[in-house]
Tab-separated table of C-alpha atoms in Angstrom:
chain	number	residue	atom	x	y	z
A	1	MET	CA	130.491	116.836	101.486
A	2	PRO	CA	128.796	113.896	103.412
A	3	LYS	CA	127.968	111.191	101.901
A	4	ILE	CA	124.624	110.160	100.860
A	5	VAL	CA	123.229	106.734	102.023
A	6	ASP	CA	120.272	105.312	100.042
A	7	HIS	CA	118.688	104.117	103.207
A	8	GLY	CA	115.953	102.029	101.437
A	9	GLU	CA	118.984	100.241	99.429
A	10	ARG	CA	120.747	99.790	102.417
A	11	LYS	CA	117.522	98.063	103.821
A	12	LYS	CA	117.433	95.836	100.887
A	13	ASP	CA	121.061	94.759	101.384
A	14	LEU	CA	120.462	93.916	104.830
A	15	ALA	CA	117.498	91.701	103.324
A	16	ARG	CA	119.621	90.186	100.930
A	17	ALA	CA	122.273	89.711	103.825
A	18	LEU	CA	119.252	87.525	105.543
A	19	TRP	CA	118.556	85.425	102.611
A	20	ALA	CA	121.755	84.347	102.366
A	21	VAL	CA	121.990	83.213	106.328
A	22	VAL	CA	118.723	81.417	105.770
A	23	GLU	CA	119.976	79.630	102.679
A	24	ARG	CA	122.883	78.411	104.542
A	25	GLU	CA	121.635	78.010	108.234
A	26	GLY	CA	118.232	78.027	107.925
A	27	ILE	CA	115.674	80.561	109.921
A	28	GLU	CA	116.924	79.664	113.227
A	29	GLY	CA	120.309	80.982	111.916
A	30	ALA	CA	118.847	84.200	110.946
A	31	THR	CA	119.804	86.013	113.745
A	32	ILE	CA	121.079	89.966	114.291
A	33	ARG	CA	124.474	89.007	114.404
A	34	SER	CA	124.523	86.669	111.736
A	35	VAL	CA	122.963	89.165	109.282
A	36	ALA	CA	125.075	91.683	110.414
A	37	ALA	CA	128.413	89.792	109.823
A	38	GLU	CA	126.898	88.470	106.601
A	39	ALA	CA	126.187	91.967	105.493
A	40	GLY	CA	129.707	93.444	106.749
A	41	TRP	CA	128.178	96.013	109.154
A	42	THR	CA	127.799	96.513	112.972
A	43	ARG	CA	124.738	95.162	114.836
A	44	GLY	CA	124.155	99.177	115.505
A	45	VAL	CA	123.521	100.057	111.889
A	46	ILE	CA	120.625	96.991	111.556
A	47	ALA	CA	119.254	98.489	115.022
A	48	HIS	CA	119.045	101.864	112.854
A	49	TYR	CA	116.752	100.216	110.430
A	50	PHE	CA	114.755	97.406	112.333
A	51	ARG	CA	113.225	97.123	115.793
A	52	ASP	CA	114.313	93.527	115.953
A	53	ARG	CA	114.884	90.391	114.262
A	54	ASP	CA	111.299	89.682	113.530
A	55	ASP	CA	111.004	93.404	111.861
A	56	LEU	CA	113.967	92.567	109.872
A	57	LEU	CA	112.331	89.014	109.134
A	58	LEU	CA	109.217	90.802	107.997
A	59	PHE	CA	110.886	93.205	105.743
A	60	ALA	CA	112.770	90.588	104.171
A	61	TYR	CA	109.691	88.568	103.933
A	62	ARG	CA	107.576	91.072	102.075
A	63	LEU	CA	110.413	91.838	100.035
A	64	ALA	CA	110.821	88.321	98.981
A	65	LEU	CA	106.986	88.233	98.220
A	66	GLN	CA	107.660	91.675	95.745
A	67	ARG	CA	110.128	89.634	93.997
A	68	GLU	CA	108.040	86.669	93.374
A	69	GLN	CA	105.440	88.767	91.844
A	70	GLU	CA	107.976	90.223	89.406
A	71	LEU	CA	109.059	86.918	88.513
A	72	GLY	CA	105.435	85.759	87.914
A	73	PRO	CA	103.463	85.448	84.805
A	74	THR	CA	102.778	89.019	82.625
A	75	SER	CA	99.182	90.142	82.657
A	76	GLU	CA	99.401	89.294	78.614
A	77	THR	CA	99.859	85.358	79.742
A	78	PRO	CA	96.268	83.913	79.540
A	79	PRO	CA	94.299	83.840	82.744
A	80	LEU	CA	94.411	80.049	83.818
A	81	GLU	CA	97.988	79.985	83.204
A	82	ARG	CA	98.709	83.425	85.268
A	83	LEU	CA	96.687	81.408	87.900
A	84	VAL	CA	98.837	78.419	87.972
A	85	GLY	CA	102.076	80.624	87.813
A	86	VAL	CA	100.746	82.955	90.660
A	87	LEU	CA	100.208	79.359	92.736
A	88	LEU	CA	103.424	77.834	91.891
A	89	ARG	CA	105.447	80.856	92.938
A	90	ALA	CA	104.083	80.125	96.364
A	91	LEU	CA	105.322	76.573	96.517
A	92	PRO	CA	109.199	75.515	96.685
A	93	VAL	CA	109.782	74.739	92.662
A	94	ASP	CA	113.160	76.108	92.478
A	95	ALA	CA	116.237	77.665	94.368
A	96	GLN	CA	114.658	81.095	95.050
A	97	SER	CA	111.609	80.100	96.214
A	98	ARG	CA	112.423	77.354	98.235
A	99	LEU	CA	114.495	80.024	99.943
A	100	ASP	CA	111.346	81.981	100.231
A	101	PHE	CA	109.161	79.132	101.483
A	102	LYS	CA	111.874	78.786	104.484
A	103	ILE	CA	111.522	82.506	105.458
A	104	TRP	CA	107.486	81.738	105.390
A	105	LEU	CA	107.875	78.522	107.134
A	106	GLY	CA	109.969	80.539	109.776
A	107	PHE	CA	107.232	83.035	110.219
A	108	MET	CA	104.422	80.257	110.690
A	109	GLY	CA	106.635	79.000	113.725
A	110	ARG	CA	106.520	82.273	115.249
A	111	VAL	CA	103.385	83.900	114.729
A	112	ALA	CA	101.342	81.623	117.526
A	113	ASP	CA	103.324	83.648	120.178
A	114	HIS	CA	103.302	87.255	118.427
A	115	PRO	CA	100.154	88.481	117.424
A	116	ALA	CA	101.428	91.480	115.720
A	117	LEU	CA	103.666	89.505	113.448
A	118	ALA	CA	100.462	87.113	112.720
A	119	GLU	CA	98.689	90.670	111.844
A	120	ALA	CA	101.556	91.443	109.559
A	121	VAL	CA	101.731	88.354	107.844
A	122	LEU	CA	97.930	88.034	107.253
A	123	GLU	CA	97.909	91.189	105.544
A	124	GLU	CA	100.230	90.139	103.043
A	125	HIS	CA	98.617	86.707	102.718
A	126	GLN	CA	95.491	88.544	102.238
A	127	ASP	CA	96.955	90.366	99.427
A	128	TYR	CA	97.941	86.808	97.692
A	129	HIS	CA	94.266	85.497	98.202
A	130	GLY	CA	92.955	88.790	96.473
A	131	ARG	CA	95.473	88.041	93.466
A	132	ILE	CA	94.032	85.002	93.128
A	133	ARG	CA	90.478	85.807	93.190
A	134	GLY	CA	90.829	88.222	90.582
A	135	LEU	CA	92.327	85.312	88.549
A	136	VAL	CA	89.512	82.664	89.361
A	137	GLU	CA	87.234	85.535	88.412
A	138	SER	CA	88.547	85.698	85.134
A	139	CYS	CA	88.919	82.071	84.485
A	140	ILE	CA	85.130	81.993	85.534
A	141	GLU	CA	84.143	84.673	83.184
A	142	GLU	CA	86.012	83.226	80.033
A	143	GLY	CA	84.080	79.590	81.312
A	144	ILE	CA	87.617	78.089	81.758
A	145	LEU	CA	86.517	77.229	85.071
A	146	ALA	CA	83.794	76.329	87.091
A	147	PRO	CA	84.115	75.809	90.768
A	148	PRO	CA	81.142	74.647	93.160
A	149	TRP	CA	81.699	77.775	95.171
A	150	GLU	CA	81.745	81.694	94.307
A	151	ALA	CA	84.960	83.095	93.303
A	152	ALA	CA	86.034	84.248	96.759
A	153	ARG	CA	85.506	81.153	98.415
A	154	ALA	CA	87.035	79.329	95.540
A	155	ALA	CA	90.108	81.387	95.701
A	156	SER	CA	90.461	80.894	99.680
A	157	THR	CA	90.032	77.073	98.853
A	158	LEU	CA	93.127	77.214	96.083
A	159	ALA	CA	95.123	79.078	98.728
A	160	THR	CA	94.676	76.746	101.500
A	161	PHE	CA	95.502	73.549	98.779
A	162	VAL	CA	98.738	75.108	97.966
A	163	ASP	CA	99.582	75.665	101.837
A	164	GLY	CA	99.158	72.276	102.305
A	165	LEU	CA	101.120	70.927	99.357
A	166	GLY	CA	104.085	73.208	100.620
A	167	VAL	CA	103.859	71.696	103.547
A	168	MET	CA	103.932	68.333	102.012
A	169	ALA	CA	106.970	69.349	99.926
A	170	ALA	CA	108.835	70.687	102.915
A	171	LEU	CA	108.510	67.168	104.555
A	172	ASP	CA	108.750	65.208	101.428
A	173	PRO	CA	110.979	66.988	98.788
A	174	SER	CA	111.887	63.720	97.277
A	175	THR	CA	108.605	63.158	96.469
A	176	TYR	CA	107.398	66.592	95.974
A	177	SER	CA	109.085	67.937	92.781
A	178	SER	CA	108.768	70.974	91.126
A	179	VAL	CA	106.959	69.274	88.377
A	180	ARG	CA	104.798	67.060	90.892
A	181	LEU	CA	103.831	70.491	92.557
A	182	GLU	CA	102.628	71.846	89.024
A	183	GLN	CA	101.121	68.376	88.307
A	184	GLU	CA	99.044	68.463	91.684
A	185	VAL	CA	98.095	72.343	91.023
A	186	ARG	CA	96.847	71.489	87.516
A	187	ASP	CA	95.149	68.868	88.517
A	188	PHE	CA	93.092	70.445	91.133
A	189	LEU	CA	91.806	72.937	88.712
A	190	GLN	CA	91.215	70.331	86.046
A	191	SER	CA	88.466	69.357	88.679
A	192	TRP	CA	86.966	72.843	88.619
A	193	SER	CA	86.855	72.295	84.441
A	194	PRO	CA	83.170	73.054	83.141
A	195	HIS	CA	83.602	70.147	80.535
A	196	GLY	CA	86.211	68.179	81.738
A	197	THR	CA	88.634	70.239	79.322
A	198	ALA	CA	92.124	69.285	80.164
A	199	THR	CA	94.153	72.313	82.174
A	200	ARG	CA	97.402	70.815	82.095
A	201	ASP	CA	99.538	72.054	79.329
A	202	ALA	CA	99.960	69.629	76.733
A	203	SER	CA	104.117	70.762	76.535
A	204	LEU	CA	104.272	69.658	80.286
A	205	PRO	CA	106.601	66.818	80.763
A	206	SER	CA	105.757	63.492	83.318
A	207	PRO	CA	107.606	63.639	86.433
A	208	SER	CA	109.962	61.442	85.100
A	209	ASP	CA	111.010	63.476	82.267
A	210	SER	CA	112.360	66.423	84.032
A	211	ASP	CA	112.332	68.560	87.507
A	212	ALA	CA	111.486	71.669	85.840
A	213	PRO	CA	108.168	72.911	85.651
A	214	SER	CA	106.666	73.981	82.372
A	215	HIS	CA	105.478	77.310	82.465
A	216	GLY	CA	108.872	78.869	82.949
A	217	VAL	CA	109.792	78.788	86.316
A	218	ARG	CA	113.763	79.229	87.163
A	219	ASP	CA	115.748	76.648	88.824
């Protein structure tokens, strides 16, 4: 009887091999050859599942986004903390999200010359914007936040702020620790508090106390 191959799981195995290469060698080191060697398969096997390196990168990127969503706050979490959690999962706050952020930065360096890749990444980013918008709307409805614009523009502003914060963290990781990143996000949301109510969790340590974010992101 021929061996039954789970093609979906095999693609995930290749994505995990790519993550391992990126973690060790950076995005430029993640070639078809290096990923094949990491997975213990031939380049022909990868060619069977992916058109080229960008196709493999995109699959790994989407799988990483799915993983980050699963690790984020649950629906039982209050909307403000869910919003903070979603924003922080897009930042390099722990070992896993730092790896995912490396992949995202690698994409940003390629999208200008690859319109199809840019379109695919934009589609994923729009889904991210949609989740932020939904949480902003919930916070507005509950009177927790009162941004100066409608929810859609507020969500776009938050996403832009977090993108810029992530770039600063990549450039200066010693300054932008996980605690600093969480503080920056909470301080930004604090500026939208309707009555000056603190949005920063009282249990959040000061940057000198710890380098682990307070909402449960792992390292």
